[in-house]
Amino acid sequence: MAAFTTHTPCQATPLHPNIKISTQNANTKTVHKATSSLHHYPSISSLFSQTKSTLFSNSGSGSSWLQHNPLHRDASSGGGSRQGPIYSVSRTKPAEVASVEDLFEFICSGPLVDKMGLTQEKVAESIDKWLFYGSKLCRLFQLDELYLTTPQKARFYHYYIPVFVWCEDQISQHASKFKDGEEIPPLVIGFSAPQGCGKTTLVFALDYLFRITGRNSATLSIDDFYLTAEGQAELREQNPGNTLLELRGNAGSHDLPFSVETLTALTKLTKEGMKMKLPRYDKSAYGGRGDRADSSTWPEVEGPLTVVLYEGWMLGFKPLANEVVKAVDPQLERVNKNLEAYYDAWDKFIKAWIVIKIQDPSCVYQWRLQAEIAMRQAGKPGMSDEEVKDFVSRYLPAYKAYLPTLYSEGPNGSHPNHLLLIEIDEARNPILGI
């Protein structure tokens, strides 16, 4: 998972944005009514005071969205997700505390608001929740809520929180399909996004918000279902000369029966006291070739589950005509054949989809390179630049072949009402254009 960066250094700025939009159509009474409830959250109430406060700091300099990766899997143990080093942005000049109305305008200017069907009135009615979520995310990522940079504020209020609101709505729709007294299986939400674009940290943030709002959630990655080291060796022997199947990654390198078993068990975790362990993969085993982690290191989840967040770089990919994939890379023909079994193993369990769209697959190389450089700087094993290039080259053919169809048609079996397509830029921020 790559750390979030921006192309140019971002100077820390006060919370209130330079962006100003008209709010004449908003119900101002609703805004005032909603914002008056802030006394329920003391830290937020003081943060968004209508008066202006001046705050000082002793040291520090500006930062990109995060200076370090906020989340990574423990490569040594293959265990559950854990939080890595995170540093808050230090202030070098006084910070001006913004009003709720300023932040309301900033939220409504986000690229996902209209896409999700959120009117200014709806945002105003739930503004206290948005502020509560924002405050909690600041604490999670150890950022100073009084002095966010514009990219940090955009990441929370234009991206993470809108997606969380969308997920909450999908959960409500899912629950409404069941009668009173019936057991409600957890909603499985799929996150399809290329490597390095920030999906793991997005899922991490969403999982945290679900937990602080009283919902049991579980997180899984398609990485957790890679073949064992022995199984991968057999796959390599069965496909001599095919570099796309030499190492883990492409369709064919996953233990599909194991994924069906795991996802089926998760959807049945509907009662209190029911527990199960979530599989994890150790990418550092066998000199980086990887192996399934020992089950003693797997994290445990307990029912009743409300939601399962399932993420992966190739979730929702559909098999294509052989001539199409061969035109991209002849080695994809075998991968394409393997992909036929993936709908029944993965996609049919997913009832709501979030697809993160990138403009150019070559971004994956740059993002992966950033992640490896950060790992090396942190004193952890990381791939060299050449190794990164070789690693990413094994995924690019699949991206080139399958992403256009994923973006134009959506995942196999998906419904437009349960699909959120988010286009991001090279800095991993949502943009208009879809």
Coordinates of C-alpha atoms in Angstrom, one line a residue:
M1 CA 0.0 0.0 0.0
A2 CA 1.5 3.2 -1.1
A3 CA 1.5 6.3 1.1
F4 CA -0.6 9.2 -0.1
T5 CA 1.3 11.9 -1.9
T6 CA 0.7 15.0 -3.9
H7 CA 2.7 16.2 -6.9
T8 CA 3.8 19.5 -5.2
P9 CA 4.4 20.2 -1.6
C10 CA 1.2 21.4 0.0
Q11 CA 1.4 24.2 2.5
A12 CA -0.7 23.8 5.6
T13 CA -3.8 26.0 5.3
P14 CA -6.7 26.8 7.7
L15 CA -9.7 24.6 7.6
H16 CA -11.9 26.9 5.7
P17 CA -11.5 26.5 1.9
N18 CA -10.9 29.0 -0.8
I19 CA -13.6 27.3 -2.8
K20 CA -16.9 29.1 -2.4
I21 CA -20.1 27.9 -3.9
S22 CA -23.6 29.3 -3.8
T23 CA -25.8 28.0 -1.0
Q24 CA -28.8 30.1 -1.8
N25 CA -30.7 26.9 -2.6
A26 CA -29.9 25.2 0.6
N27 CA -32.4 25.3 3.5
T28 CA -30.6 27.6 5.9
K29 CA -32.9 26.7 8.7
T30 CA -32.0 23.1 8.2
V31 CA -28.3 24.0 8.3
H32 CA -28.7 25.9 11.5
K33 CA -30.8 23.2 13.0
A34 CA -28.3 20.5 12.1
T35 CA -25.2 22.4 13.2
S36 CA -26.8 23.3 16.5
S37 CA -26.5 19.7 17.5
L38 CA -22.7 20.0 17.7
H39 CA -22.9 20.3 21.5
H40 CA -23.2 16.5 21.5
Y41 CA -19.5 16.4 20.4
P42 CA -17.5 18.7 22.6
S43 CA -14.3 18.5 20.5
I44 CA -16.1 19.3 17.3
S45 CA -18.1 22.1 18.9
S46 CA -14.9 23.8 19.9
L47 CA -13.3 23.1 16.6
F48 CA -16.1 24.7 14.5
S49 CA -16.8 27.7 16.7
Q50 CA -18.2 30.7 15.0
T51 CA -15.5 32.8 16.6
K52 CA -12.0 32.8 15.3
S53 CA -9.2 31.3 17.4
T54 CA -5.5 31.6 17.0
L55 CA -3.3 28.5 17.6
F56 CA 0.5 28.3 17.6
S57 CA 3.0 25.5 17.3
N58 CA 6.7 25.3 18.3
S59 CA 8.0 23.4 15.3
G60 CA 7.4 21.5 12.1
S61 CA 6.9 21.9 8.4
G62 CA 4.3 21.2 5.8
S63 CA 3.4 17.7 4.7
S64 CA 1.8 15.9 1.9
W65 CA -1.5 14.1 2.8
L66 CA 0.3 11.6 4.9
Q67 CA 4.0 11.4 5.5
H68 CA 3.9 7.7 6.0
N69 CA 1.7 4.8 5.0
P70 CA -1.1 4.7 7.6
L71 CA -1.7 1.0 7.1
H72 CA 0.2 -2.0 6.0
R73 CA 0.0 -5.7 6.5
D74 CA 2.5 -7.2 8.8
A75 CA 4.7 -8.9 6.2
S76 CA 6.6 -10.8 8.9
S77 CA 3.6 -12.5 10.4
G78 CA 1.0 -12.3 7.6
G79 CA -1.4 -11.3 10.3
G80 CA -4.2 -8.8 10.3
S81 CA -3.9 -5.2 9.3
R82 CA -2.0 -3.0 11.7
Q83 CA -1.3 0.7 11.8
G84 CA 2.1 1.9 10.8
P85 CA 3.9 5.1 11.8
I86 CA 1.7 8.2 11.3
Y87 CA 2.6 11.8 12.0
S88 CA 0.3 14.7 12.3
V89 CA 1.0 17.9 10.3
S90 CA 2.8 20.5 12.4
R91 CA 1.8 24.2 12.2
T92 CA 4.2 26.9 11.3
K93 CA 1.7 29.8 11.5
P94 CA -1.5 30.7 13.3
A95 CA -4.6 28.6 12.3
E96 CA -7.9 30.1 11.7
V97 CA -10.8 27.9 12.8
A98 CA -13.5 27.7 10.2
S99 CA -17.3 27.9 10.7
V100 CA -19.6 25.0 10.1
E101 CA -21.0 26.9 7.1
D102 CA -17.6 27.0 5.6
L103 CA -17.1 23.3 5.9
F104 CA -20.6 22.7 4.7
E105 CA -19.8 24.5 1.5
F106 CA -16.6 22.5 1.1
I107 CA -18.4 19.2 1.6
C108 CA -21.0 20.2 -1.0
S109 CA -18.2 21.1 -3.5
G110 CA -16.9 17.5 -3.5
P111 CA -17.0 15.5 -6.7
L112 CA -18.9 12.6 -5.2
V113 CA -21.8 14.5 -3.7
D114 CA -23.9 14.9 -6.8
K115 CA -22.9 11.5 -8.0
M116 CA -24.4 9.9 -4.8
G117 CA -27.6 12.0 -5.1
L118 CA -26.8 14.0 -2.1
T119 CA -28.5 17.4 -2.2
Q120 CA -27.3 20.4 0.0
E121 CA -30.4 19.8 2.1
K122 CA -29.5 16.2 2.8
V123 CA -25.9 17.2 3.7
A124 CA -27.2 19.9 6.0
E125 CA -29.6 17.5 7.8
S126 CA -26.7 15.1 8.5
I127 CA -23.9 17.7 9.0
D128 CA -23.4 16.7 12.6
K129 CA -22.5 13.1 11.5
W130 CA -20.1 14.4 8.9
L131 CA -18.3 16.4 11.5
F132 CA -18.3 13.5 13.9
Y133 CA -16.8 11.2 11.3
G134 CA -14.2 13.8 10.3
S135 CA -13.1 14.3 13.9
K136 CA -12.8 10.5 14.4
L137 CA -10.7 10.1 11.2
C138 CA -8.4 12.8 12.4
R139 CA -7.8 10.9 15.5
L140 CA -7.4 7.6 13.6
F141 CA -4.7 9.1 11.4
Q142 CA -3.2 11.2 14.1
L143 CA -3.8 14.4 12.3
D144 CA -4.5 17.8 14.0
E145 CA -8.2 18.4 13.4
L146 CA -7.7 22.1 14.0
Y147 CA -5.2 22.5 11.2
L148 CA -5.7 20.2 8.2
T149 CA -4.1 20.8 4.9
T150 CA -6.4 21.1 2.0
P151 CA -5.5 17.7 0.6
Q152 CA -6.1 16.1 4.0
K153 CA -9.5 17.8 4.4
A154 CA -10.4 16.8 0.8
R155 CA -9.4 13.2 1.5
F156 CA -11.8 13.0 4.5
Y157 CA -14.7 15.1 3.4
H158 CA -14.6 14.6 -0.4
Y159 CA -13.7 10.9 -0.3
Y160 CA -13.7 8.7 2.8
I161 CA -16.8 10.1 4.4
P162 CA -18.9 10.3 1.3
V163 CA -18.0 6.7 0.5
F164 CA -18.9 5.7 4.1
V165 CA -22.3 7.5 3.7
W166 CA -22.9 5.5 0.5
C167 CA -22.0 2.2 2.2
E168 CA -24.4 3.0 5.0
D169 CA -27.2 3.6 2.5
Q170 CA -26.3 0.3 0.8
I171 CA -26.5 -1.5 4.1
S172 CA -29.9 0.0 4.8
Q173 CA -31.2 -1.1 1.4
H174 CA -29.8 -4.6 2.0
A175 CA -31.5 -4.9 5.4
S176 CA -34.8 -3.7 4.1
K177 CA -35.1 -6.8 2.0
F178 CA -35.5 -9.0 5.1
K179 CA -38.6 -9.3 7.3
D180 CA -38.7 -8.5 11.0
G181 CA -37.1 -11.4 12.9
E182 CA -35.2 -12.8 10.0
E183 CA -31.5 -13.1 10.2
I184 CA -29.8 -10.6 8.0
P185 CA -26.5 -11.8 6.4
P186 CA -23.7 -9.2 6.2
L187 CA -23.6 -7.1 3.1
V188 CA -20.4 -7.9 1.1
I189 CA -19.1 -4.7 -0.5
G190 CA -16.4 -5.2 -3.2
F191 CA -13.7 -2.7 -3.8
S192 CA -12.0 -3.1 -7.2
A193 CA -9.0 -0.9 -7.6
P194 CA -5.5 -1.1 -9.1
Q195 CA -2.6 -1.6 -6.8
G196 CA -1.2 1.4 -4.9
C197 CA -4.2 3.6 -5.5
G198 CA -5.2 3.7 -1.9
K199 CA -8.0 1.1 -1.6
T200 CA -6.5 -0.6 1.4
T201 CA -6.3 2.6 3.4
L202 CA -9.9 3.5 2.3
V203 CA -11.1 0.1 3.5
F204 CA -9.1 0.7 6.8
A205 CA -10.9 4.0 7.3
L206 CA -14.3 2.6 6.5
D207 CA -13.8 -0.4 8.8
Y208 CA -12.9 2.0 11.6
L209 CA -16.0 4.2 11.0
F210 CA -18.2 1.1 11.0
R211 CA -16.8 0.0 14.3
I212 CA -17.2 3.4 16.1
T213 CA -20.8 3.5 14.9
G214 CA -21.5 0.1 16.5
R215 CA -21.4 -2.1 13.4
N216 CA -19.4 -5.4 13.3
S217 CA -17.3 -5.5 10.1
A218 CA -14.7 -7.7 8.6
T219 CA -12.1 -6.9 6.0
L220 CA -10.6 -9.3 3.4
S221 CA -8.3 -9.0 0.4
I222 CA -8.0 -11.2 -2.6
D223 CA -4.4 -11.5 -1.5
D224 CA -5.6 -13.6 1.4
F225 CA -6.6 -16.3 -1.0
Y226 CA -3.3 -16.8 -2.9
L227 CA -2.2 -20.3 -3.4
T228 CA 0.2 -21.8 -0.8
A229 CA 3.8 -21.8 -1.8
E230 CA 3.4 -25.4 -2.8
G231 CA 0.4 -24.6 -4.9
Q232 CA 2.1 -21.7 -6.6
A233 CA 5.1 -23.9 -7.5
E234 CA 2.7 -26.4 -9.1
L235 CA 1.0 -23.6 -11.1
R236 CA 4.4 -22.5 -12.3
E237 CA 5.3 -26.0 -13.4
Q238 CA 2.0 -26.4 -15.3
N239 CA 2.6 -23.1 -17.2
P240 CA 6.3 -23.1 -18.2
G241 CA 7.4 -19.9 -19.8
N242 CA 4.3 -18.0 -18.9
T243 CA 5.7 -15.1 -16.9
L244 CA 2.2 -13.9 -15.9
L245 CA 1.7 -17.1 -13.9
E246 CA 5.3 -17.5 -12.6
L247 CA 4.5 -15.6 -9.5
R248 CA 1.3 -14.8 -7.5
G249 CA -1.1 -12.2 -8.8
N250 CA -3.0 -13.1 -11.9
A251 CA -6.1 -15.3 -12.3
G252 CA -5.1 -18.8 -11.6
S253 CA -2.9 -18.0 -8.6
H254 CA -5.7 -18.1 -6.1
D255 CA -7.2 -20.9 -4.0
L256 CA -10.8 -20.5 -5.2
P257 CA -12.4 -23.3 -3.1
F258 CA -10.8 -21.8 0.0
S259 CA -12.3 -18.4 -0.9
V260 CA -15.7 -19.9 -1.4
E261 CA -15.5 -21.6 1.9
T262 CA -14.4 -18.4 3.7
L263 CA -16.9 -16.1 2.1
T264 CA -19.7 -18.5 2.7
A265 CA -18.8 -18.8 6.3
L266 CA -18.7 -15.0 6.7
T267 CA -22.2 -14.6 5.3
K268 CA -23.5 -17.0 7.9
L269 CA -22.0 -15.1 10.8
T270 CA -25.3 -13.6 11.9
K271 CA -25.6 -14.4 15.6
E272 CA -23.8 -13.2 18.7
G273 CA -21.1 -15.6 19.9
M274 CA -20.4 -16.9 16.4
K275 CA -16.7 -16.5 15.6
M276 CA -14.3 -17.3 12.8
K277 CA -10.7 -16.4 11.8
L278 CA -9.9 -14.5 8.7
P279 CA -7.1 -15.9 6.5
R280 CA -4.0 -13.9 5.9
Y281 CA -1.1 -14.2 3.5
D282 CA 2.6 -13.7 4.3
K283 CA 4.2 -12.1 1.3
S284 CA 7.7 -12.2 2.9
A285 CA 7.8 -16.0 3.1
Y286 CA 10.2 -18.0 0.9
G287 CA 12.3 -15.0 0.0
G288 CA 9.3 -12.9 -1.1
R289 CA 7.5 -15.6 -3.1
G290 CA 5.0 -15.8 -0.3
D291 CA 2.9 -18.4 1.5
R292 CA -0.3 -18.6 3.5
A293 CA 0.4 -17.3 7.0
D294 CA 0.0 -19.7 9.9
S295 CA -3.6 -19.8 11.1
S296 CA -2.5 -18.9 14.6
T297 CA -1.7 -15.4 13.4
W298 CA -5.1 -14.9 11.7
P299 CA -7.4 -12.2 13.2
E300 CA -10.8 -13.3 14.6
V301 CA -14.2 -11.7 13.9
E302 CA -17.4 -12.2 15.8
G303 CA -21.0 -12.1 14.8
P304 CA -23.4 -10.7 14.0
L305 CA -21.6 -9.1 11.1
T306 CA -23.1 -6.2 9.4
V307 CA -20.7 -5.7 6.5
V308 CA -17.7 -7.4 4.8
L309 CA -15.3 -5.2 3.0
Y310 CA -13.6 -7.2 0.3
E311 CA -10.9 -5.5 -1.8
G312 CA -8.6 -6.5 -4.7
W313 CA -6.9 -5.3 -7.8
M314 CA -8.8 -7.6 -10.2
L315 CA -12.2 -8.0 -8.5
G316 CA -14.9 -7.8 -11.1
F317 CA -12.7 -8.6 -14.1
K318 CA -14.7 -10.4 -16.8
P319 CA -13.3 -13.0 -19.3
L320 CA -13.0 -11.6 -22.8
A321 CA -12.8 -13.1 -26.3
N322 CA -9.5 -14.9 -26.8
E323 CA -8.6 -12.6 -29.8
V324 CA -8.9 -9.6 -27.5
V325 CA -6.6 -10.8 -24.8
K326 CA -4.1 -12.3 -27.2
A327 CA -3.8 -8.9 -28.9
V328 CA -2.7 -7.4 -25.6
D329 CA -0.4 -10.3 -24.6
P330 CA -0.5 -13.9 -25.9
Q331 CA 0.3 -15.1 -22.3
L332 CA -3.1 -13.7 -21.2
E333 CA -4.9 -16.5 -23.0
R334 CA -4.4 -18.9 -20.1
V335 CA -5.1 -16.2 -17.5
N336 CA -8.4 -15.4 -19.4
K337 CA -9.4 -19.0 -19.2
N338 CA -8.7 -19.2 -15.5
L339 CA -10.8 -16.1 -15.0
E340 CA -14.0 -17.9 -16.0
A341 CA -14.2 -19.5 -12.5
Y342 CA -13.8 -16.3 -10.6
Y343 CA -17.4 -15.1 -10.7
D344 CA -18.7 -18.1 -8.8
A345 CA -15.8 -17.9 -6.3
W346 CA -15.8 -14.1 -5.7
D347 CA -18.1 -11.8 -7.5
K348 CA -21.4 -13.6 -6.8
F349 CA -20.9 -12.9 -3.1
I350 CA -20.6 -9.2 -3.6
K351 CA -23.9 -7.3 -3.5
A352 CA -22.5 -3.7 -3.7
W353 CA -19.5 -2.5 -5.6
I354 CA -17.1 0.4 -5.4
V355 CA -14.9 0.6 -8.5
I356 CA -12.0 3.0 -8.4
K357 CA -11.0 4.2 -11.9
I358 CA -7.6 5.3 -12.9
Q359 CA -6.8 7.3 -16.1
D360 CA -3.6 5.5 -16.9
P361 CA -2.4 2.0 -15.7
S362 CA 1.2 3.2 -15.8
C363 CA 0.3 5.0 -12.5
V364 CA 0.5 1.7 -10.8
Y365 CA 4.3 1.6 -11.4
Q366 CA 4.9 5.0 -9.9
W367 CA 2.6 4.2 -6.9
R368 CA 4.3 0.9 -6.2
L369 CA 7.7 2.5 -6.5
Q370 CA 6.7 5.1 -3.9
A371 CA 5.6 2.4 -1.6
E372 CA 8.8 0.4 -1.9
I373 CA 10.9 3.5 -1.4
A374 CA 9.0 4.3 1.8
M375 CA 9.5 0.8 3.1
R376 CA 13.2 1.0 2.5
Q377 CA 13.4 4.4 4.2
A378 CA 11.6 2.9 7.1
G379 CA 14.3 0.2 7.4
K380 CA 12.1 -2.6 6.1
P381 CA 12.7 -4.9 3.1
G382 CA 11.7 -3.4 -0.1
M383 CA 12.0 -4.1 -3.8
S384 CA 14.6 -2.3 -5.9
D385 CA 13.5 -0.1 -8.7
E386 CA 14.2 -2.8 -11.2
E387 CA 12.3 -5.4 -9.1
V388 CA 9.3 -3.0 -9.0
K389 CA 9.4 -2.7 -12.7
D390 CA 9.4 -6.5 -13.2
F391 CA 6.7 -7.0 -10.6
V392 CA 4.3 -4.4 -12.1
S393 CA 4.9 -5.7 -15.6
R394 CA 3.2 -8.9 -14.7
Y395 CA 0.0 -7.1 -13.9
L396 CA -0.1 -4.5 -16.7
P397 CA -1.4 -6.8 -19.4
A398 CA -4.5 -7.6 -17.3
Y399 CA -5.1 -4.0 -16.5
K400 CA -4.9 -3.1 -20.2
A401 CA -7.2 -5.9 -21.2
Y402 CA -9.9 -5.9 -18.5
L403 CA -10.1 -2.3 -17.1
P404 CA -11.9 -0.8 -20.1
T405 CA -14.8 -3.3 -19.8
L406 CA -14.9 -3.0 -16.0
Y407 CA -15.3 0.8 -16.3
S408 CA -17.8 0.8 -19.1
E409 CA -20.0 -2.2 -18.0
G410 CA -19.3 -2.6 -14.3
P411 CA -18.4 -5.9 -12.6
N412 CA -20.2 -9.1 -13.7
G413 CA -23.6 -9.3 -12.0
S414 CA -23.5 -5.7 -10.6
H415 CA -26.5 -3.4 -10.6
P416 CA -26.2 0.3 -11.3
N417 CA -28.1 1.2 -8.1
H418 CA -25.4 -0.7 -6.1
L419 CA -22.3 0.5 -8.0
L420 CA -20.2 3.5 -7.2
L421 CA -17.6 4.4 -9.8
I422 CA -15.0 6.8 -8.6
E423 CA -12.3 8.3 -10.8
I424 CA -9.1 9.3 -9.1
D425 CA -6.1 11.4 -10.3
E426 CA -2.4 10.6 -9.9
A427 CA -2.6 12.0 -6.4
R428 CA -5.3 9.4 -5.6
N429 CA -8.0 12.0 -5.1
P430 CA -11.5 11.7 -6.6
I431 CA -12.1 13.9 -9.6
L432 CA -15.1 15.0 -11.7
G433 CA -15.5 13.4 -15.1
I434 CA -17.7 10.3 -14.8

